[in-house]
mmCIF file of C-alpha atoms in Angstrom:
data_model
loop_
_atom_site.group_PDB
_atom_site.id
_atom_site.type_symbol
_atom_site.label_atom_id
_atom_site.label_comp_id
_atom_site.label_asym_id
_atom_site.label_seq_id
_atom_site.Cartn_x
_atom_site.Cartn_y
_atom_site.Cartn_z
ATOM 1 C CA UNK A 1 110.465 28.139 -10.298
ATOM 2 C CA UNK A 2 109.772 24.610 -9.119
ATOM 3 C CA UNK A 3 106.498 22.589 -9.018
ATOM 4 C CA UNK A 4 104.984 19.288 -7.870
ATOM 5 C CA UNK A 5 101.483 17.667 -7.981
ATOM 6 C CA UNK A 6 99.110 15.646 -5.754
ATOM 7 C CA UNK A 7 95.623 14.189 -6.330
ATOM 8 C CA UNK A 8 92.700 15.269 -4.094
ATOM 9 C CA UNK A 9 89.467 13.246 -3.874
ATOM 10 C CA UNK A 10 86.622 14.906 -1.928
ATOM 11 C CA UNK A 11 84.515 12.515 0.151
ATOM 12 C CA UNK A 12 81.673 14.919 0.881
ATOM 13 C CA UNK A 13 80.102 18.013 -0.655
ATOM 14 C CA UNK A 14 79.985 20.029 2.574
ATOM 15 C CA UNK A 15 79.615 23.733 1.559
ATOM 16 C CA UNK A 16 80.255 22.905 -2.082
ATOM 17 C CA UNK A 17 83.670 24.694 -2.158
ATOM 18 C CA UNK A 18 86.824 23.020 -0.792
ATOM 19 C CA UNK A 19 89.834 25.309 -0.142
ATOM 20 C CA UNK A 20 93.108 23.549 -1.079
ATOM 21 C CA UNK A 21 96.153 25.019 0.738
ATOM 22 C CA UNK A 22 99.811 24.265 -0.231
ATOM 23 C CA UNK A 23 102.610 25.171 2.293
ATOM 24 C CA UNK A 24 106.314 25.400 1.238
ATOM 25 C CA UNK A 25 108.745 24.671 4.120
ATOM 26 C CA UNK A 26 111.666 26.564 2.576
ATOM 27 C CA UNK A 27 115.289 25.470 2.124
ATOM 28 C CA UNK A 28 118.757 26.840 2.883
ATOM 29 C CA UNK A 29 118.264 29.565 0.335
ATOM 30 C CA UNK A 30 114.452 30.133 0.245
ATOM 31 C CA UNK A 31 111.984 31.200 2.875
ATOM 32 C CA UNK A 32 108.756 29.402 3.667
ATOM 33 C CA UNK A 33 105.479 30.358 1.861
ATOM 34 C CA UNK A 34 101.932 29.099 1.230
ATOM 35 C CA UNK A 35 99.082 29.475 -1.264
ATOM 36 C CA UNK A 36 95.497 28.222 -1.711
ATOM 37 C CA UNK A 37 92.792 27.804 -4.292
ATOM 38 C CA UNK A 38 89.054 26.957 -4.144
ATOM 39 C CA UNK A 39 87.719 23.768 -5.720
ATOM 40 C CA UNK A 40 83.990 23.467 -6.410
ATOM 41 C CA UNK A 41 82.625 20.095 -5.299
ATOM 42 C CA UNK A 42 79.275 18.732 -6.512
ATOM 43 C CA UNK A 43 77.530 15.480 -5.578
ATOM 44 C CA UNK A 44 77.476 12.736 -8.171
ATOM 45 C CA UNK A 45 74.032 11.478 -7.130
ATOM 46 C CA UNK A 46 72.824 7.978 -7.865
ATOM 47 C CA UNK A 47 70.138 7.565 -10.515
ATOM 48 C CA UNK A 48 66.620 6.518 -9.468
ATOM 49 C CA UNK A 49 63.321 5.464 -11.018
ATOM 50 C CA UNK A 50 59.857 6.207 -9.630
ATOM 51 C CA UNK A 51 56.899 3.921 -10.282
ATOM 52 C CA UNK A 52 53.263 4.789 -9.493
ATOM 53 C CA UNK A 53 50.400 2.331 -9.061
ATOM 54 C CA UNK A 54 46.787 3.025 -7.997
ATOM 55 C CA UNK A 55 44.318 0.545 -6.526
ATOM 56 C CA UNK A 56 41.637 0.189 -7.721
ATOM 57 C CA UNK A 57 42.849 1.084 -11.190
ATOM 58 C CA UNK A 58 39.415 2.343 -12.238
ATOM 59 C CA UNK A 59 36.937 4.290 -10.090
ATOM 60 C CA UNK A 60 33.785 6.315 -10.511
ATOM 61 C CA UNK A 61 33.571 10.036 -9.854
ATOM 62 C CA UNK A 62 33.766 10.937 -6.137
ATOM 63 C CA UNK A 63 35.181 7.497 -5.239
ATOM 64 C CA UNK A 64 38.741 7.163 -3.921
ATOM 65 C CA UNK A 65 41.736 5.187 -5.119
ATOM 66 C CA UNK A 66 45.029 4.665 -3.244
ATOM 67 C CA UNK A 67 48.125 5.650 -5.224
ATOM 68 C CA UNK A 68 51.518 4.292 -4.147
ATOM 69 C CA UNK A 69 54.910 5.639 -5.216
ATOM 70 C CA UNK A 70 57.963 3.370 -5.089
ATOM 71 C CA UNK A 71 61.443 4.854 -5.671
ATOM 72 C CA UNK A 72 64.276 2.510 -6.668
ATOM 73 C CA UNK A 73 68.064 3.103 -6.795
ATOM 74 C CA UNK A 74 68.949 2.163 -10.393
ATOM 75 C CA UNK A 75 72.637 3.107 -10.398
ATOM 76 C CA UNK A 76 75.577 0.700 -10.712
ATOM 77 C CA UNK A 77 77.455 -0.519 -7.704
ATOM 78 C CA UNK A 78 76.053 -0.885 -4.242
ATOM 79 C CA UNK A 79 72.440 0.264 -4.202
ATOM 80 C CA UNK A 80 71.101 2.252 -1.286
ATOM 81 C CA UNK A 81 67.524 3.012 -0.237
ATOM 82 C CA UNK A 82 66.250 6.420 -1.374
ATOM 83 C CA UNK A 83 64.742 8.749 1.212
ATOM 84 C CA UNK A 84 62.782 11.972 0.946
ATOM 85 C CA UNK A 85 59.367 12.854 -0.444
ATOM 86 C CA UNK A 86 57.212 12.281 -3.498
ATOM 87 C CA UNK A 87 54.845 15.017 -4.713
ATOM 88 C CA UNK A 88 51.640 14.068 -6.567
ATOM 89 C CA UNK A 89 49.686 15.735 -9.354
ATOM 90 C CA UNK A 90 46.777 14.725 -11.595
ATOM 91 C CA UNK A 91 46.011 15.506 -15.217
ATOM 92 C CA UNK A 92 42.283 15.445 -14.394
ATOM 93 C CA UNK A 93 39.988 17.164 -11.925
ATOM 94 C CA UNK A 94 40.288 15.672 -8.472
ATOM 95 C CA UNK A 95 41.815 15.970 -5.020
ATOM 96 C CA UNK A 96 44.569 14.155 -3.139
ATOM 97 C CA UNK A 97 44.335 13.278 0.536
ATOM 98 C CA UNK A 98 47.810 14.819 0.767
ATOM 99 C CA UNK A 99 49.839 16.526 -1.951
ATOM 100 C CA UNK A 100 52.990 14.586 -0.983
ATOM 101 C CA UNK A 101 54.199 11.700 1.150
ATOM 102 C CA UNK A 102 57.473 10.656 2.757
ATOM 103 C CA UNK A 103 59.278 7.499 1.619
ATOM 104 C CA UNK A 104 59.680 4.799 4.229
ATOM 105 C CA UNK A 105 60.753 1.212 4.639
ATOM 106 C CA UNK A 106 63.229 -0.877 2.734
ATOM 107 C CA UNK A 107 61.050 -0.536 -0.389
ATOM 108 C CA UNK A 108 61.165 3.296 -0.276
ATOM 109 C CA UNK A 109 57.454 3.681 -0.878
ATOM 110 C CA UNK A 110 54.556 5.838 0.315
ATOM 111 C CA UNK A 111 50.882 6.305 -0.531
ATOM 112 C CA UNK A 112 48.168 8.959 -0.876
ATOM 113 C CA UNK A 113 44.479 8.762 -1.757
ATOM 114 C CA UNK A 114 43.063 10.367 -4.897
ATOM 115 C CA UNK A 115 39.392 11.235 -5.482
ATOM 116 C CA UNK A 116 38.353 12.335 -8.999
ATOM 117 C CA UNK A 117 35.637 15.007 -9.080
ATOM 118 C CA UNK A 118 34.871 14.851 -12.816
ATOM 119 C CA UNK A 119 35.130 12.249 -15.569
ATOM 120 C CA UNK A 120 37.033 14.428 -18.020
ATOM 121 C CA UNK A 121 38.572 12.274 -20.757
ATOM 122 C CA UNK A 122 37.955 9.125 -18.720
ATOM 123 C CA UNK A 123 41.666 8.762 -17.877
ATOM 124 C CA UNK A 124 43.417 10.762 -15.150
ATOM 125 C CA UNK A 125 47.226 10.645 -15.377
ATOM 126 C CA UNK A 126 48.553 10.482 -11.807
ATOM 127 C CA UNK A 127 52.153 11.734 -11.630
ATOM 128 C CA UNK A 128 54.542 11.204 -8.723
ATOM 129 C CA UNK A 129 57.720 13.332 -8.602
ATOM 130 C CA UNK A 130 60.566 12.214 -6.328
ATOM 131 C CA UNK A 131 62.562 15.224 -5.057
ATOM 132 C CA UNK A 132 65.783 13.290 -4.396
ATOM 133 C CA UNK A 133 68.031 13.264 -1.323
ATOM 134 C CA UNK A 134 71.715 13.828 -0.611
ATOM 135 C CA UNK A 135 72.670 10.641 -2.412
ATOM 136 C CA UNK A 136 69.858 10.072 -4.908
ATOM 137 C CA UNK A 137 68.757 12.014 -7.965
ATOM 138 C CA UNK A 138 65.203 13.070 -8.758
ATOM 139 C CA UNK A 139 62.859 10.984 -10.928
ATOM 140 C CA UNK A 140 59.216 10.899 -12.020
ATOM 141 C CA UNK A 141 56.612 8.220 -12.707
ATOM 142 C CA UNK A 142 52.937 8.140 -13.660
ATOM 143 C CA UNK A 143 49.847 5.925 -13.737
ATOM 144 C CA UNK A 144 46.722 6.065 -15.927
ATOM 145 C CA UNK A 145 43.695 5.927 -13.625
ATOM 146 C CA UNK A 146 40.377 5.087 -15.286
ATOM 147 C CA UNK A 147 37.510 7.367 -14.209
ATOM 148 C CA UNK A 148 33.856 6.775 -15.072
ATOM 149 C CA UNK A 149 30.402 8.040 -14.152
ATOM 150 C CA UNK A 150 28.649 6.738 -11.070
ATOM 151 C CA UNK A 151 26.144 3.951 -11.702
ATOM 152 C CA UNK A 152 22.503 4.854 -11.096
ATOM 153 C CA UNK A 153 19.232 3.038 -10.544
ATOM 154 C CA UNK A 154 15.850 4.332 -11.736
ATOM 155 C CA UNK A 155 12.613 3.129 -10.158
ATOM 156 C CA UNK A 156 9.131 4.044 -11.423
ATOM 157 C CA UNK A 157 5.857 3.921 -9.502
ATOM 158 C CA UNK A 158 2.365 5.059 -10.542
ATOM 159 C CA UNK A 159 -0.552 5.919 -8.258
ATOM 160 C CA UNK A 160 -3.189 4.749 -8.554
ATOM 161 C CA UNK A 161 -1.736 1.523 -9.935
ATOM 162 C CA UNK A 162 -4.944 0.726 -11.815
ATOM 163 C CA UNK A 163 -7.049 3.198 -13.799
ATOM 164 C CA UNK A 164 -9.827 3.222 -16.346
ATOM 165 C CA UNK A 165 -9.374 4.531 -19.873
ATOM 166 C CA UNK A 166 -9.281 8.353 -19.966
ATOM 167 C CA UNK A 167 -8.433 8.533 -16.243
ATOM 168 C CA UNK A 168 -5.017 9.807 -15.174
ATOM 169 C CA UNK A 169 -2.394 8.208 -12.949
ATOM 170 C CA UNK A 170 0.634 10.035 -11.482
ATOM 171 C CA UNK A 171 3.938 8.319 -12.340
ATOM 172 C CA UNK A 172 7.051 9.161 -10.315
ATOM 173 C CA UNK A 173 10.652 8.340 -11.227
ATOM 174 C CA UNK A 174 13.264 8.088 -8.461
ATOM 175 C CA UNK A 175 16.946 8.061 -9.469
ATOM 176 C CA UNK A 176 19.609 7.036 -6.940
ATOM 177 C CA UNK A 177 23.364 6.423 -7.081
ATOM 178 C CA UNK A 178 23.617 4.087 -4.112
ATOM 179 C CA UNK A 179 25.678 6.445 -1.964
ATOM 180 C CA UNK A 180 23.104 8.956 -0.760
ATOM 181 C CA UNK A 181 25.516 11.782 -1.633
ATOM 182 C CA UNK A 182 25.645 13.874 -4.797
ATOM 183 C CA UNK A 183 22.011 13.261 -5.796
ATOM 184 C CA UNK A 184 21.657 12.715 -9.571
ATOM 185 C CA UNK A 185 20.430 15.672 -11.610
ATOM 186 C CA UNK A 186 18.980 15.962 -15.105
ATOM 187 C CA UNK A 187 15.825 14.660 -16.757
ATOM 188 C CA UNK A 188 13.744 11.506 -17.103
ATOM 189 C CA UNK A 189 12.028 10.735 -20.425
ATOM 190 C CA UNK A 190 8.758 8.779 -20.493
ATOM 191 C CA UNK A 191 7.284 6.149 -22.807
ATOM 192 C CA UNK A 192 4.407 3.666 -22.691
ATOM 193 C CA UNK A 193 3.940 0.442 -24.630
ATOM 194 C CA UNK A 194 0.194 1.097 -24.562
ATOM 195 C CA UNK A 195 -1.943 3.809 -26.115
ATOM 196 C CA UNK A 196 -2.065 6.916 -23.951
ATOM 197 C CA UNK A 197 -0.693 10.392 -23.343
ATOM 198 C CA UNK A 198 1.740 11.925 -20.842
ATOM 199 C CA UNK A 199 1.299 15.393 -19.383
ATOM 200 C CA UNK A 200 4.933 15.973 -20.409
ATOM 201 C CA UNK A 201 7.396 13.909 -22.435
ATOM 202 C CA UNK A 202 10.057 14.386 -19.745
ATOM 203 C CA UNK A 203 10.502 15.862 -16.279
ATOM 204 C CA UNK A 204 13.414 17.372 -14.353
ATOM 205 C CA UNK A 205 14.670 15.717 -11.172
ATOM 206 C CA UNK A 206 14.246 17.715 -7.976
ATOM 207 C CA UNK A 207 16.688 17.960 -5.067
ATOM 208 C CA UNK A 208 15.652 14.490 -3.881
ATOM 209 C CA UNK A 209 16.208 12.852 -7.279
ATOM 210 C CA UNK A 210 12.497 12.540 -8.114
ATOM 211 C CA UNK A 211 10.076 13.893 -10.699
ATOM 212 C CA UNK A 212 6.471 13.156 -11.682
ATOM 213 C CA UNK A 213 4.233 13.223 -14.762
ATOM 214 C CA UNK A 214 0.613 12.194 -15.331
ATOM 215 C CA UNK A 215 -0.279 9.378 -17.716
ATOM 216 C CA UNK A 216 -3.742 8.971 -19.231
ATOM 217 C CA UNK A 217 -4.477 5.738 -21.138
ATOM 218 C CA UNK A 218 -6.801 6.203 -24.117
ATOM 219 C CA UNK A 219 -7.339 2.508 -24.877
ATOM 220 C CA UNK A 220 -7.348 -0.698 -22.824
ATOM 221 C CA UNK A 221 -5.004 -2.638 -25.111
ATOM 222 C CA UNK A 222 -3.717 -5.726 -23.295
ATOM 223 C CA UNK A 223 -4.943 -4.353 -19.981
ATOM 224 C CA UNK A 224 -1.391 -3.574 -18.816
ATOM 225 C CA UNK A 225 0.568 -0.520 -19.958
ATOM 226 C CA UNK A 226 4.306 -0.684 -19.217
ATOM 227 C CA UNK A 227 5.368 2.830 -18.206
ATOM 228 C CA UNK A 228 9.117 3.345 -18.718
ATOM 229 C CA UNK A 229 11.212 6.171 -17.274
ATOM 230 C CA UNK A 230 14.670 6.664 -18.830
ATOM 231 C CA UNK A 231 17.206 8.770 -16.913
ATOM 232 C CA UNK A 232 19.544 10.645 -19.276
ATOM 233 C CA UNK A 233 22.465 10.961 -16.856
ATOM 234 C CA UNK A 234 24.526 14.049 -15.948
ATOM 235 C CA UNK A 235 28.207 14.966 -15.717
ATOM 236 C CA UNK A 236 28.782 12.513 -12.869
ATOM 237 C CA UNK A 237 26.019 9.932 -13.268
ATOM 238 C CA UNK A 238 25.378 7.222 -15.850
ATOM 239 C CA UNK A 239 22.031 6.577 -17.539
ATOM 240 C CA UNK A 240 19.517 4.046 -16.215
ATOM 241 C CA UNK A 241 15.951 2.909 -16.858
ATOM 242 C CA UNK A 242 13.025 1.706 -14.767
ATOM 243 C CA UNK A 243 9.443 0.673 -15.511
ATOM 244 C CA UNK A 244 6.043 0.083 -13.915
ATOM 245 C CA UNK A 245 3.108 -2.069 -15.046
ATOM 246 C CA UNK A 246 -0.045 0.050 -14.929
ATOM 247 C CA UNK A 247 -3.331 -1.863 -15.027
ATOM 248 C CA UNK A 248 -5.843 -0.320 -17.453
ATOM 249 C CA UNK A 249 -9.548 -1.170 -17.620
ATOM 250 C CA UNK A 250 -12.424 -0.017 -19.772
ATOM 251 C CA UNK A 251 -13.786 3.365 -18.817
ATOM 252 C CA UNK A 252 -17.027 3.548 -16.833
ATOM 253 C CA UNK A 253 -19.577 5.352 -18.934
ATOM 254 C CA UNK A 254 -21.065 8.605 -17.703
ATOM 255 C CA UNK A 255 -24.533 8.402 -16.175
ATOM 256 C CA UNK A 256 -27.241 10.335 -17.994
ATOM 257 C CA UNK A 257 -30.754 11.608 -17.343
ATOM 258 C CA UNK A 258 -33.382 11.952 -20.078
ATOM 259 C CA UNK A 259 -36.418 14.215 -19.823
ATOM 260 C CA UNK A 260 -39.218 14.871 -22.304
ATOM 261 C CA UNK A 261 -41.707 17.734 -22.672
ATOM 262 C CA UNK A 262 -44.545 17.924 -25.214
ATOM 263 C CA UNK A 263 -45.844 21.316 -26.280
ATOM 264 C CA UNK A 264 -48.652 22.018 -26.713
ATOM 265 C CA UNK A 265 -49.945 19.664 -24.043
ATOM 266 C CA UNK A 266 -53.545 19.638 -25.364
ATOM 267 C CA UNK A 267 -54.992 18.930 -28.804
ATOM 268 C CA UNK A 268 -58.602 19.304 -29.983
ATOM 269 C CA UNK A 269 -60.600 17.224 -32.488
ATOM 270 C CA UNK A 270 -62.240 17.410 -34.902
ATOM 271 C CA UNK A 271 -59.979 19.679 -36.926
ATOM 272 C CA UNK A 272 -59.127 19.938 -40.570
ATOM 273 C CA UNK A 273 -55.901 18.100 -39.689
ATOM 274 C CA UNK A 274 -54.838 15.794 -36.879
ATOM 275 C CA UNK A 275 -53.726 17.778 -33.838
ATOM 276 C CA UNK A 276 -49.999 17.478 -33.149
ATOM 277 C CA UNK A 277 -47.435 18.387 -30.522
ATOM 278 C CA UNK A 278 -43.674 18.896 -30.465
ATOM 279 C CA UNK A 279 -42.034 16.482 -28.032
ATOM 280 C CA UNK A 280 -38.496 17.507 -27.057
ATOM 281 C CA UNK A 281 -36.080 15.122 -25.335
ATOM 282 C CA UNK A 282 -33.150 16.520 -23.337
ATOM 283 C CA UNK A 283 -30.263 14.268 -22.285
ATOM 284 C CA UNK A 284 -27.825 15.502 -19.596
ATOM 285 C CA UNK A 285 -24.476 14.131 -18.353
ATOM 286 C CA UNK A 286 -24.707 13.587 -14.581
ATOM 287 C CA UNK A 287 -20.951 13.358 -13.868
ATOM 288 C CA UNK A 288 -18.847 16.146 -12.357
ATOM 289 C CA UNK A 289 -16.582 16.194 -15.412
ATOM 290 C CA UNK A 290 -19.262 16.476 -18.061
ATOM 291 C CA UNK A 291 -19.131 15.630 -21.738
ATOM 292 C CA UNK A 292 -21.962 16.090 -24.197
ATOM 293 C CA UNK A 293 -24.079 13.019 -25.015
ATOM 294 C CA UNK A 294 -24.453 12.058 -28.670
ATOM 295 C CA UNK A 295 -26.568 9.543 -30.532
ATOM 296 C CA UNK A 296 -30.251 8.727 -30.934
ATOM 297 C CA UNK A 297 -33.371 9.170 -28.809
ATOM 298 C CA UNK A 298 -36.402 6.958 -29.544
ATOM 299 C CA UNK A 299 -39.961 7.938 -28.635
ATOM 300 C CA UNK A 300 -42.839 5.619 -27.714
ATOM 301 C CA UNK A 301 -46.442 6.396 -26.820
ATOM 302 C CA UNK A 302 -48.971 4.795 -24.502
ATOM 303 C CA UNK A 303 -52.580 5.866 -25.131
ATOM 304 C CA UNK A 304 -54.878 5.826 -22.133
ATOM 305 C CA UNK A 305 -52.546 3.462 -20.270
ATOM 306 C CA UNK A 306 -52.316 0.939 -23.057
ATOM 307 C CA UNK A 307 -49.243 -0.757 -24.437
ATOM 308 C CA UNK A 308 -46.441 1.369 -25.844
ATOM 309 C CA UNK A 309 -45.787 1.716 -29.548
ATOM 310 C CA UNK A 310 -42.908 3.311 -31.420
ATOM 311 C CA UNK A 311 -43.458 6.875 -32.582
ATOM 312 C CA UNK A 312 -40.211 8.176 -34.074
ATOM 313 C CA UNK A 313 -36.551 8.926 -33.265
ATOM 314 C CA UNK A 314 -34.173 11.875 -33.545
ATOM 315 C CA UNK A 315 -30.444 12.616 -33.317
ATOM 316 C CA UNK A 316 -29.152 14.703 -30.422
ATOM 317 C CA UNK A 317 -27.570 18.125 -30.913
ATOM 318 C CA UNK A 318 -25.583 19.925 -28.224
ATOM 319 C CA UNK A 319 -27.369 22.698 -26.363
ATOM 320 C CA UNK A 320 -24.564 23.301 -23.838
ATOM 321 C CA UNK A 321 -21.585 21.392 -22.486
ATOM 322 C CA UNK A 322 -22.869 18.149 -21.022
ATOM 323 C CA UNK A 323 -26.352 18.473 -22.503
ATOM 324 C CA UNK A 324 -28.024 17.764 -25.853
ATOM 325 C CA UNK A 325 -31.595 17.628 -27.177
ATOM 326 C CA UNK A 326 -33.740 16.744 -30.184
ATOM 327 C CA UNK A 327 -37.451 16.581 -30.962
ATOM 328 C CA UNK A 328 -40.150 14.777 -32.926
ATOM 329 C CA UNK A 329 -43.590 15.900 -34.035
ATOM 330 C CA UNK A 330 -46.370 13.636 -32.784
ATOM 331 C CA UNK A 331 -49.805 13.896 -34.371
ATOM 332 C CA UNK A 332 -53.000 11.922 -33.693
ATOM 333 C CA UNK A 333 -56.791 12.124 -33.930
ATOM 334 C CA UNK A 334 -57.321 9.625 -31.116
ATOM 335 C CA UNK A 335 -58.808 11.225 -28.049
ATOM 336 C CA UNK A 336 -57.438 10.583 -24.599
ATOM 337 C CA UNK A 337 -54.172 10.857 -22.726
ATOM 338 C CA UNK A 338 -51.074 10.172 -24.798
ATOM 339 C CA UNK A 339 -47.989 9.479 -22.630
ATOM 340 C CA UNK A 340 -44.775 10.039 -24.620
ATOM 341 C CA UNK A 341 -41.617 8.338 -23.317
ATOM 342 C CA UNK A 342 -38.107 9.246 -24.576
ATOM 343 C CA UNK A 343 -35.349 6.600 -24.461
ATOM 344 C CA UNK A 344 -31.703 7.553 -25.044
ATOM 345 C CA UNK A 345 -29.661 4.637 -26.411
ATOM 346 C CA UNK A 346 -26.277 5.904 -25.116
ATOM 347 C CA UNK A 347 -22.930 6.278 -26.922
ATOM 348 C CA UNK A 348 -19.307 5.278 -26.413
ATOM 349 C CA UNK A 349 -19.019 7.495 -23.351
ATOM 350 C CA UNK A 350 -22.549 7.759 -21.996
ATOM 351 C CA UNK A 351 -24.971 5.256 -20.508
ATOM 352 C CA UNK A 352 -28.499 4.893 -21.839
ATOM 353 C CA UNK A 353 -31.428 6.391 -19.938
ATOM 354 C CA UNK A 354 -35.197 6.730 -20.239
ATOM 355 C CA UNK A 355 -37.398 9.593 -19.163
ATOM 356 C CA UNK A 356 -38.893 8.825 -15.758
ATOM 357 C CA UNK A 357 -41.817 11.164 -16.341
ATOM 358 C CA UNK A 358 -43.449 10.987 -19.765
ATOM 359 C CA UNK A 359 -44.447 13.941 -21.820
ATOM 360 C CA UNK A 360 -48.240 14.166 -21.885
ATOM 361 C CA UNK A 361 -50.386 15.150 -24.869
ATOM 362 C CA UNK A 362 -54.105 15.106 -24.177
ATOM 363 C CA UNK A 363 -56.512 15.035 -27.125
ATOM 364 C CA UNK A 364 -60.067 16.173 -26.433
ATOM 365 C CA UNK A 365 -63.262 16.607 -28.477
ATOM 366 C CA UNK A 366 -63.949 20.195 -29.200
ATOM 367 C CA UNK A 367 -67.301 21.956 -29.184
#
C-alpha cells in the first residue's frame, strides 16, 4: 500500500458537502483506480453587532417614535457591509409600523415606527434582531423607550356665573388631551374654597370628556367662590386640574303677605268684664319655592281712625309649609271701631310685611 496527501481549502459553501475525488493513473504493474469522500463545508461567518436607537426617546401613549437598527461588521480583517433584515419586538404593549425592515446603505441601517398603546412599567424595551446573511452572523440589540401618560387639560365653567346664596349653579368640567382622539375617561372631583354644597362630590366623564354637578353656596364669604375640578386620570391620561370663579351674592329674601282676622268682630258694653277678641295674624311665603316664616308679629290698634298704639306681639308657629300664624287677645271697654293691624318683622329668609286690611273689632253699647 502506498499513500500521499494534499491540502484542500474550500472557497464557498455551495451545497455544504464537497466531494473529494482521488484518481490513480497506474504504473507498469498496477492498474488505474479512483476513490472519493465527502467533506462537510460550513461558512465561517463574520461577527456583527446590532444597535437600536429610537427618536424621540420618550413618548406618551398612542404617540409614535422612530426606531433605527444599525448592523456593524465587528470581525477582524477587511470589514464588509451586512445585508438582510432586522426583526423588531417590544417588551411592552404597542404596535410597529412594520415588524421588520431591510438593511440598506453603507451604514447597513433601517427604521420602523413604534406606537405604545399602554404605559406598562413606563419603559418599553425595543429589541432588534439581525437575521444575518451569507457572510455575516446574527446579532441582537435593544433600546429602552420611555412611555408615559398623555398630558391633559381640565377646564371648568359654571352657569350662571353669578348666584345668590342658596341658589344653585351648574358646573361643568371638560377634560381634553390635545389630540381629539382617545377621549379621556374617569372621574372629576370637586371642591370649593367657599362655603357651599355640591350635588355630588365627583362625576364621571361622558363620551365627550365632560361631566356636570350643581353647586349651591350657603354663605357669601368673600363674594367669590373658586370652584375646582380635579381630573383623576386613567390608564392612558395624566391628572389635571381646572377652576372657575363663581360670584356669590346675598340671597334675596322671600316676599311675604300678612293678614289679620279678629273674632268675634263685635263686643258689647257694659259687661262685668271688658269685651275682648282674638286677633290672629297669618304670614305666608309668596315665592314658588316656599319656606315657612318665623319670628315675631306686632299688633297695633287705631280707635275710630285715631293714631295707632301698640297692643301686643306673638311668635309665629307653622301651620303648613310656607305659612305660620299666631294670635293675641285684645280687650277694651272703649266703644267704637277698633282697627287692628298686624306687622311681621321678617327673619333671615323672609321680608317683613304688614296686613293691608286691618282686623276690625267694633265695641257697642248694649241695651
